Amino acid sequence: MAVRTYQEELGFLEKMDANTWRIKKGFVPNMKVEGIFYANESLEKLMFDELKQSCRSQGYGGFLPGMKQIGNVAALPGIVGKSIGLPDVHSGYGFAIGNMAAFDMGNPEAVVSPGGVGFDINCGVRLLRTNLMEEDVQPVKEQLAQCIFDHIPVGVGSKGIIPMTAQNLEEALEMGMDWSLREGYAWAEDKEHCEEYGRMLQADPNKVSARAKKRGLPQLGTLGAGNHYAEIQVVDEIYNEAAAKKMGIECKGQVCMMIHCGSRGLGHQVATDALVAMEKAMKRDKIDVNDRQLACARINSAEGQDYLKGMAGAANYAWVNRSSMTFLSRQAFSKMFNTSPDDLDMHVIYDVSHNIAKVEEHFLDGKQKTLLVHRKGSTRAFPPHHPLIPVDYQLTGQPVLIGGTMGTCSYVLTGTEQGMVETFGTTCHGAGRALSRAKSRRNLDYTDVLNSLAEKGISIRVASPKLVMEEAPQSYKNVTDVVDTCHRAGISQKCIKLRPIAVIKG
């Protein structure tokens, strides 16, 4: 197909309202549904700049812009509704990061694609509250940051301190947070406030390769590197007092702890193994896709089922990983303040996944359908009264945790009915990259970034100096723009704003 000019590409895009753009069929070949993406004025500029750059390079110069990837996902067999880009959307492997798509389980042609989940399976965010106030923490902030840094292993190749045998790992892959609970690393009520109650029941450790297990065995209870972090945060704004109170957030200045991480090398290997198997399955089943990174298999094929069972095992590993770091964080706070975590009220507000595929019931054109919902760099956001959210949150809607970038704010949102209709109960997951890691390292200076954090009163502990440039706020979209767009579009509602006072990174 001839490469179109930027002006020709614009003919397939239509602005529907201040926050929503439509991608018409024909934008890329074989689209079965339309695409949409959410963006305010500054975010749409980033999207269109990316598209313009790809047109200039005559054939995308080795990368596909997020809009094209949304279109390519709309061409996958069995997709229903629309291929949806959230405001933090940016180019990724196969699917854009921030792309959500649902596939009809009743359609024998429908597929599952590892590129729609991502390599860091069940990368997600957990938020703990405390009964401490900012004035309690400020005098010991540096010591507390160091204490957490000492307790949680961080960085590339970091090894966990939670004792693990091969048999323990098999059980953790199958049981998820029930394993953490049995071993004494979680409180009984922790799992009540986790998506899927911290355990995907279809997990089968036999579908996780020996190589994946070898990579995962030493890494349990580790933060890793990249955009993962543990942060001490302070409540900065409360937009919905009733919903905040349900979460145990009483007032501005209250101290929280946010943990952002995933399934480490184990999840990466599960995805890699599945992509190899699916490339062969595509030839056998004559599945054509627009981009070979969208390798996929029929949901009901052996390869599709093997991946879903292995992915569920990796998801369970990620919940155990976050639970292990919760245990270590509680220990650090307890040591610092010389009291028990229970006395500090260190309860889990919620734990959300943002790289996962799940079987869910949704209404489509007035009919109830069983769908396989791929959320990559996007978060489930179910509304009030939904049966899959905890009793505590039935009147307010599911808490949605939106992690900011290093040194910027984070948010807690709640799910809405409008989101169920428009996005299958899905919203954004974070800020989304604006600069590549390589460009960040070229353009930014290590000391400038650290000085900027110090000026904001943010303590930092980091294992790798180069990571500071890669994860600097300038490398990302503005998280407030992203959250405000979701709020104005009605697919989730703002509840709480949090600002960091200490950051621990890999």
JSON list of N, CA, C and O in Angstrom, two decimals, residues 164 166-180 182 196-206 208 213 266 309-310 312-320:
[
{"chain": "A", "resi": 164, "resn": "MET", "atom": "N", "xyz": [12.43, -18.50, 48.94]},
{"chain": "A", "resi": 164, "resn": "MET", "atom": "CA", "xyz": [11.63, -19.18, 47.91]},
{"chain": "A", "resi": 164, "resn": "MET", "atom": "C", "xyz": [12.34, -20.44, 47.45]},
{"chain": "A", "resi": 164, "resn": "MET", "atom": "O", "xyz": [13.53, -20.43, 47.17]},
{"chain": "A", "resi": 166, "resn": "ALA", "atom": "N", "xyz": [11.73, -23.90, 44.64]},
{"chain": "A", "resi": 166, "resn": "ALA", "atom": "CA", "xyz": [11.01, -24.20, 43.39]},
{"chain": "A", "resi": 166, "resn": "ALA", "atom": "C", "xyz": [9.57, -24.59, 43.69]},
{"chain": "A", "resi": 166, "resn": "ALA", "atom": "O", "xyz": [8.64, -24.20, 42.97]},
{"chain": "A", "resi": 167, "resn": "GLN", "atom": "N", "xyz": [9.36, -25.34, 44.78]},
{"chain": "A", "resi": 167, "resn": "GLN", "atom": "CA", "xyz": [7.99, -25.75, 45.15]},
{"chain": "A", "resi": 167, "resn": "GLN", "atom": "C", "xyz": [7.17, -24.54, 45.58]},
{"chain": "A", "resi": 167, "resn": "GLN", "atom": "O", "xyz": [5.99, -24.41, 45.21]},
{"chain": "A", "resi": 168, "resn": "ASN", "atom": "N", "xyz": [7.77, -23.63, 46.36]},
{"chain": "A", "resi": 168, "resn": "ASN", "atom": "CA", "xyz": [7.08, -22.38, 46.75]},
{"chain": "A", "resi": 168, "resn": "ASN", "atom": "C", "xyz": [6.61, -21.62, 45.52]},
{"chain": "A", "resi": 168, "resn": "ASN", "atom": "O", "xyz": [5.49, -21.10, 45.48]},
{"chain": "A", "resi": 169, "resn": "LEU", "atom": "N", "xyz": [7.50, -21.54, 44.52]},
{"chain": "A", "resi": 169, "resn": "LEU", "atom": "CA", "xyz": [7.18, -20.77, 43.30]},
{"chain": "A", "resi": 169, "resn": "LEU", "atom": "C", "xyz": [5.99, -21.39, 42.57]},
{"chain": "A", "resi": 169, "resn": "LEU", "atom": "O", "xyz": [5.09, -20.68, 42.13]},
{"chain": "A", "resi": 170, "resn": "GLU", "atom": "N", "xyz": [5.99, -22.71, 42.44]},
{"chain": "A", "resi": 170, "resn": "GLU", "atom": "CA", "xyz": [4.85, -23.41, 41.79]},
{"chain": "A", "resi": 170, "resn": "GLU", "atom": "C", "xyz": [3.55, -23.03, 42.50]},
{"chain": "A", "resi": 170, "resn": "GLU", "atom": "O", "xyz": [2.53, -22.74, 41.86]},
{"chain": "A", "resi": 171, "resn": "GLU", "atom": "N", "xyz": [3.59, -23.05, 43.83]},
{"chain": "A", "resi": 171, "resn": "GLU", "atom": "CA", "xyz": [2.38, -22.75, 44.62]},
{"chain": "A", "resi": 171, "resn": "GLU", "atom": "C", "xyz": [1.97, -21.29, 44.48]},
{"chain": "A", "resi": 171, "resn": "GLU", "atom": "O", "xyz": [0.78, -20.97, 44.37]},
{"chain": "A", "resi": 172, "resn": "ALA", "atom": "N", "xyz": [2.97, -20.39, 44.45]},
{"chain": "A", "resi": 172, "resn": "ALA", "atom": "CA", "xyz": [2.67, -18.96, 44.30]},
{"chain": "A", "resi": 172, "resn": "ALA", "atom": "C", "xyz": [2.05, -18.68, 42.94]},
{"chain": "A", "resi": 172, "resn": "ALA", "atom": "O", "xyz": [1.12, -17.86, 42.82]},
{"chain": "A", "resi": 173, "resn": "LEU", "atom": "N", "xyz": [2.54, -19.34, 41.88]},
{"chain": "A", "resi": 173, "resn": "LEU", "atom": "CA", "xyz": [1.98, -19.15, 40.53]},
{"chain": "A", "resi": 173, "resn": "LEU", "atom": "C", "xyz": [0.53, -19.59, 40.48]},
{"chain": "A", "resi": 173, "resn": "LEU", "atom": "O", "xyz": [-0.28, -18.99, 39.77]},
{"chain": "A", "resi": 174, "resn": "GLU", "atom": "N", "xyz": [0.20, -20.61, 41.24]},
{"chain": "A", "resi": 174, "resn": "GLU", "atom": "CA", "xyz": [-1.17, -21.12, 41.23]},
{"chain": "A", "resi": 174, "resn": "GLU", "atom": "C", "xyz": [-2.08, -20.35, 42.18]},
{"chain": "A", "resi": 174, "resn": "GLU", "atom": "O", "xyz": [-3.24, -20.06, 41.86]},
{"chain": "A", "resi": 175, "resn": "MET", "atom": "N", "xyz": [-1.55, -19.98, 43.34]},
{"chain": "A", "resi": 175, "resn": "MET", "atom": "CA", "xyz": [-2.40, -19.45, 44.42]},
{"chain": "A", "resi": 175, "resn": "MET", "atom": "C", "xyz": [-2.44, -17.92, 44.50]},
{"chain": "A", "resi": 175, "resn": "MET", "atom": "O", "xyz": [-3.32, -17.36, 45.13]},
{"chain": "A", "resi": 176, "resn": "GLY", "atom": "N", "xyz": [-1.47, -17.23, 43.91]},
{"chain": "A", "resi": 176, "resn": "GLY", "atom": "CA", "xyz": [-1.45, -15.78, 44.03]},
{"chain": "A", "resi": 176, "resn": "GLY", "atom": "C", "xyz": [-1.38, -15.35, 45.48]},
{"chain": "A", "resi": 176, "resn": "GLY", "atom": "O", "xyz": [-0.64, -15.92, 46.29]},
{"chain": "A", "resi": 177, "resn": "MET", "atom": "N", "xyz": [-2.20, -14.37, 45.83]},
{"chain": "A", "resi": 177, "resn": "MET", "atom": "CA", "xyz": [-2.13, -13.81, 47.19]},
{"chain": "A", "resi": 177, "resn": "MET", "atom": "C", "xyz": [-2.53, -14.79, 48.27]},
{"chain": "A", "resi": 177, "resn": "MET", "atom": "O", "xyz": [-2.22, -14.59, 49.45]},
{"chain": "A", "resi": 178, "resn": "ASP", "atom": "N", "xyz": [-3.24, -15.86, 47.91]},
{"chain": "A", "resi": 178, "resn": "ASP", "atom": "CA", "xyz": [-3.55, -16.88, 48.92]},
{"chain": "A", "resi": 178, "resn": "ASP", "atom": "C", "xyz": [-2.25, -17.52, 49.43]},
{"chain": "A", "resi": 178, "resn": "ASP", "atom": "O", "xyz": [-2.16, -17.93, 50.59]},
{"chain": "A", "resi": 179, "resn": "TRP", "atom": "N", "xyz": [-1.23, -17.58, 48.57]},
{"chain": "A", "resi": 179, "resn": "TRP", "atom": "CA", "xyz": [0.07, -18.08, 49.00]},
{"chain": "A", "resi": 179, "resn": "TRP", "atom": "C", "xyz": [0.69, -17.10, 50.00]},
{"chain": "A", "resi": 179, "resn": "TRP", "atom": "O", "xyz": [1.20, -17.50, 51.05]},
{"chain": "A", "resi": 180, "resn": "SER", "atom": "N", "xyz": [0.64, -15.80, 49.67]},
{"chain": "A", "resi": 180, "resn": "SER", "atom": "CA", "xyz": [1.19, -14.77, 50.57]},
{"chain": "A", "resi": 180, "resn": "SER", "atom": "C", "xyz": [0.51, -14.82, 51.94]},
{"chain": "A", "resi": 180, "resn": "SER", "atom": "O", "xyz": [1.16, -14.68, 52.98]},
{"chain": "A", "resi": 182, "resn": "ARG", "atom": "N", "xyz": [-1.05, -17.45, 53.30]},
{"chain": "A", "resi": 182, "resn": "ARG", "atom": "CA", "xyz": [-0.66, -18.70, 53.99]},
{"chain": "A", "resi": 182, "resn": "ARG", "atom": "C", "xyz": [0.73, -18.58, 54.62]},
{"chain": "A", "resi": 182, "resn": "ARG", "atom": "O", "xyz": [0.96, -19.08, 55.73]},
{"chain": "A", "resi": 196, "resn": "GLU", "atom": "N", "xyz": [-9.49, -9.05, 41.20]},
{"chain": "A", "resi": 196, "resn": "GLU", "atom": "CA", "xyz": [-9.50, -10.53, 41.15]},
{"chain": "A", "resi": 196, "resn": "GLU", "atom": "C", "xyz": [-9.18, -11.17, 42.51]},
{"chain": "A", "resi": 196, "resn": "GLU", "atom": "O", "xyz": [-8.85, -12.35, 42.57]},
{"chain": "A", "resi": 197, "resn": "TYR", "atom": "N", "xyz": [-9.28, -10.38, 43.58]},
{"chain": "A", "resi": 197, "resn": "TYR", "atom": "CA", "xyz": [-8.90, -10.86, 44.92]},
{"chain": "A", "resi": 197, "resn": "TYR", "atom": "C", "xyz": [-7.48, -11.43, 44.92]},
{"chain": "A", "resi": 197, "resn": "TYR", "atom": "O", "xyz": [-7.14, -12.33, 45.70]},
{"chain": "A", "resi": 198, "resn": "GLY", "atom": "N", "xyz": [-6.65, -10.87, 44.02]},
{"chain": "A", "resi": 198, "resn": "GLY", "atom": "CA", "xyz": [-5.23, -11.24, 44.01]},
{"chain": "A", "resi": 198, "resn": "GLY", "atom": "C", "xyz": [-4.95, -12.65, 43.51]},
{"chain": "A", "resi": 198, "resn": "GLY", "atom": "O", "xyz": [-3.87, -13.19, 43.78]},
{"chain": "A", "resi": 199, "resn": "ARG", "atom": "N", "xyz": [-5.90, -13.23, 42.78]},
{"chain": "A", "resi": 199, "resn": "ARG", "atom": "CA", "xyz": [-5.68, -14.60, 42.28]},
{"chain": "A", "resi": 199, "resn": "ARG", "atom": "C", "xyz": [-6.52, -14.87, 41.04]},
{"chain": "A", "resi": 199, "resn": "ARG", "atom": "O", "xyz": [-7.75, -14.77, 41.09]},
{"chain": "A", "resi": 200, "resn": "MET", "atom": "N", "xyz": [-5.86, -15.21, 39.93]},
{"chain": "A", "resi": 200, "resn": "MET", "atom": "CA", "xyz": [-6.59, -15.67, 38.74]},
{"chain": "A", "resi": 200, "resn": "MET", "atom": "C", "xyz": [-6.68, -17.19, 38.79]},
{"chain": "A", "resi": 200, "resn": "MET", "atom": "O", "xyz": [-5.65, -17.89, 38.81]},
{"chain": "A", "resi": 201, "resn": "LEU", "atom": "N", "xyz": [-7.90, -17.69, 38.83]},
{"chain": "A", "resi": 201, "resn": "LEU", "atom": "CA", "xyz": [-8.13, -19.10, 39.11]},
{"chain": "A", "resi": 201, "resn": "LEU", "atom": "C", "xyz": [-7.70, -20.03, 37.97]},
{"chain": "A", "resi": 201, "resn": "LEU", "atom": "O", "xyz": [-7.44, -21.21, 38.20]},
{"chain": "A", "resi": 202, "resn": "GLN", "atom": "N", "xyz": [-7.62, -19.49, 36.74]},
{"chain": "A", "resi": 202, "resn": "GLN", "atom": "CA", "xyz": [-7.27, -20.39, 35.62]},
{"chain": "A", "resi": 202, "resn": "GLN", "atom": "C", "xyz": [-5.76, -20.60, 35.50]},
{"chain": "A", "resi": 202, "resn": "GLN", "atom": "O", "xyz": [-5.29, -21.27, 34.58]},
{"chain": "A", "resi": 203, "resn": "ALA", "atom": "N", "xyz": [-4.97, -20.04, 36.42]},
{"chain": "A", "resi": 203, "resn": "ALA", "atom": "CA", "xyz": [-3.51, -20.17, 36.35]},
{"chain": "A", "resi": 203, "resn": "ALA", "atom": "C", "xyz": [-3.09, -21.63, 36.39]},
{"chain": "A", "resi": 203, "resn": "ALA", "atom": "O", "xyz": [-3.61, -22.42, 37.18]},
{"chain": "A", "resi": 204, "resn": "ASP", "atom": "N", "xyz": [-2.14, -21.99, 35.54]},
{"chain": "A", "resi": 204, "resn": "ASP", "atom": "CA", "xyz": [-1.59, -23.34, 35.50]},
{"chain": "A", "resi": 204, "resn": "ASP", "atom": "C", "xyz": [-0.06, -23.23, 35.45]},
{"chain": "A", "resi": 204, "resn": "ASP", "atom": "O", "xyz": [0.51, -22.86, 34.41]},
{"chain": "A", "resi": 205, "resn": "PRO", "atom": "N", "xyz": [0.62, -23.54, 36.56]},
{"chain": "A", "resi": 205, "resn": "PRO", "atom": "CA", "xyz": [2.09, -23.42, 36.59]},
{"chain": "A", "resi": 205, "resn": "PRO", "atom": "C", "xyz": [2.77, -24.26, 35.50]},
{"chain": "A", "resi": 205, "resn": "PRO", "atom": "O", "xyz": [3.89, -23.95, 35.10]},
{"chain": "A", "resi": 206, "resn": "ASN", "atom": "N", "xyz": [2.11, -25.33, 35.05]},
{"chain": "A", "resi": 206, "resn": "ASN", "atom": "CA", "xyz": [2.70, -26.17, 33.99]},
{"chain": "A", "resi": 206, "resn": "ASN", "atom": "C", "xyz": [2.80, -25.44, 32.66]},
{"chain": "A", "resi": 206, "resn": "ASN", "atom": "O", "xyz": [3.51, -25.89, 31.76]},
{"chain": "A", "resi": 208, "resn": "VAL", "atom": "N", "xyz": [3.84, -22.36, 32.46]},
{"chain": "A", "resi": 208, "resn": "VAL", "atom": "CA", "xyz": [4.93, -21.39, 32.62]},
{"chain": "A", "resi": 208, "resn": "VAL", "atom": "C", "xyz": [6.23, -22.17, 32.41]},
{"chain": "A", "resi": 208, "resn": "VAL", "atom": "O", "xyz": [6.48, -23.15, 33.12]},
{"chain": "A", "resi": 213, "resn": "LYS", "atom": "N", "xyz": [10.39, -19.73, 35.03]},
{"chain": "A", "resi": 213, "resn": "LYS", "atom": "CA", "xyz": [10.47, -19.99, 36.47]},
{"chain": "A", "resi": 213, "resn": "LYS", "atom": "C", "xyz": [11.88, -19.71, 37.00]},
{"chain": "A", "resi": 213, "resn": "LYS", "atom": "O", "xyz": [12.04, -19.17, 38.10]},
{"chain": "A", "resi": 266, "resn": "LEU", "atom": "N", "xyz": [9.96, -13.18, 35.00]},
{"chain": "A", "resi": 266, "resn": "LEU", "atom": "CA", "xyz": [9.05, -14.31, 34.76]},
{"chain": "A", "resi": 266, "resn": "LEU", "atom": "C", "xyz": [7.97, -13.94, 33.75]},
{"chain": "A", "resi": 266, "resn": "LEU", "atom": "O", "xyz": [7.72, -14.66, 32.78]},
{"chain": "A", "resi": 309, "resn": "LYS", "atom": "N", "xyz": [-3.46, -19.38, 30.47]},
{"chain": "A", "resi": 309, "resn": "LYS", "atom": "CA", "xyz": [-3.15, -20.06, 31.74]},
{"chain": "A", "resi": 309, "resn": "LYS", "atom": "C", "xyz": [-1.77, -19.64, 32.27]},
{"chain": "A", "resi": 309, "resn": "LYS", "atom": "O", "xyz": [-1.59, -19.46, 33.47]},
{"chain": "A", "resi": 310, "resn": "GLY", "atom": "N", "xyz": [-0.81, -19.48, 31.35]},
{"chain": "A", "resi": 310, "resn": "GLY", "atom": "CA", "xyz": [0.52, -19.01, 31.75]},
{"chain": "A", "resi": 310, "resn": "GLY", "atom": "C", "xyz": [0.49, -17.56, 32.19]},
{"chain": "A", "resi": 310, "resn": "GLY", "atom": "O", "xyz": [1.15, -17.18, 33.17]},
{"chain": "A", "resi": 312, "resn": "ALA", "atom": "N", "xyz": [-2.04, -16.01, 33.49]},
{"chain": "A", "resi": 312, "resn": "ALA", "atom": "CA", "xyz": [-2.68, -15.96, 34.81]},
{"chain": "A", "resi": 312, "resn": "ALA", "atom": "C", "xyz": [-1.67, -16.31, 35.90]},
{"chain": "A", "resi": 312, "resn": "ALA", "atom": "O", "xyz": [-1.67, -15.71, 36.98]},
{"chain": "A", "resi": 313, "resn": "GLY", "atom": "N", "xyz": [-0.78, -17.27, 35.61]},
{"chain": "A", "resi": 313, "resn": "GLY", "atom": "CA", "xyz": [0.27, -17.62, 36.57]},
{"chain": "A", "resi": 313, "resn": "GLY", "atom": "C", "xyz": [1.21, -16.45, 36.81]},
{"chain": "A", "resi": 313, "resn": "GLY", "atom": "O", "xyz": [1.58, -16.15, 37.95]},
{"chain": "A", "resi": 314, "resn": "ALA", "atom": "N", "xyz": [1.59, -15.76, 35.73]},
{"chain": "A", "resi": 314, "resn": "ALA", "atom": "CA", "xyz": [2.46, -14.59, 35.85]},
{"chain": "A", "resi": 314, "resn": "ALA", "atom": "C", "xyz": [1.74, -13.47, 36.60]},
{"chain": "A", "resi": 314, "resn": "ALA", "atom": "O", "xyz": [2.36, -12.74, 37.39]},
{"chain": "A", "resi": 315, "resn": "ALA", "atom": "N", "xyz": [0.44, -13.31, 36.36]},
{"chain": "A", "resi": 315, "resn": "ALA", "atom": "CA", "xyz": [-0.35, -12.30, 37.09]},
{"chain": "A", "resi": 315, "resn": "ALA", "atom": "C", "xyz": [-0.35, -12.61, 38.58]},
{"chain": "A", "resi": 315, "resn": "ALA", "atom": "O", "xyz": [-0.17, -11.71, 39.42]},
{"chain": "A", "resi": 316, "resn": "ASN", "atom": "N", "xyz": [-0.52, -13.89, 38.92]},
{"chain": "A", "resi": 316, "resn": "ASN", "atom": "CA", "xyz": [-0.49, -14.28, 40.33]},
{"chain": "A", "resi": 316, "resn": "ASN", "atom": "C", "xyz": [0.88, -13.99, 40.96]},
{"chain": "A", "resi": 316, "resn": "ASN", "atom": "O", "xyz": [0.97, -13.54, 42.10]},
{"chain": "A", "resi": 317, "resn": "TYR", "atom": "N", "xyz": [1.93, -14.23, 40.19]},
{"chain": "A", "resi": 317, "resn": "TYR", "atom": "CA", "xyz": [3.29, -13.93, 40.66]},
{"chain": "A", "resi": 317, "resn": "TYR", "atom": "C", "xyz": [3.41, -12.43, 40.97]},
{"chain": "A", "resi": 317, "resn": "TYR", "atom": "O", "xyz": [4.00, -12.05, 41.98]},
{"chain": "A", "resi": 318, "resn": "ALA", "atom": "N", "xyz": [2.85, -11.59, 40.09]},
{"chain": "A", "resi": 318, "resn": "ALA", "atom": "CA", "xyz": [2.93, -10.14, 40.30]},
{"chain": "A", "resi": 318, "resn": "ALA", "atom": "C", "xyz": [2.21, -9.73, 41.59]},
{"chain": "A", "resi": 318, "resn": "ALA", "atom": "O", "xyz": [2.68, -8.85, 42.32]},
{"chain": "A", "resi": 319, "resn": "TRP", "atom": "N", "xyz": [1.05, -10.34, 41.88]},
{"chain": "A", "resi": 319, "resn": "TRP", "atom": "CA", "xyz": [0.34, -10.01, 43.12]},
{"chain": "A", "resi": 319, "resn": "TRP", "atom": "C", "xyz": [1.16, -10.45, 44.34]},
{"chain": "A", "resi": 319, "resn": "TRP", "atom": "O", "xyz": [1.20, -9.76, 45.35]},
{"chain": "A", "resi": 320, "resn": "VAL", "atom": "N", "xyz": [1.79, -11.62, 44.24]},
{"chain": "A", "resi": 320, "resn": "VAL", "atom": "CA", "xyz": [2.65, -12.07, 45.34]},
{"chain": "A", "resi": 320, "resn": "VAL", "atom": "C", "xyz": [3.83, -11.11, 45.49]},
{"chain": "A", "resi": 320, "resn": "VAL", "atom": "O", "xyz": [4.24, -10.78, 46.60]}
]
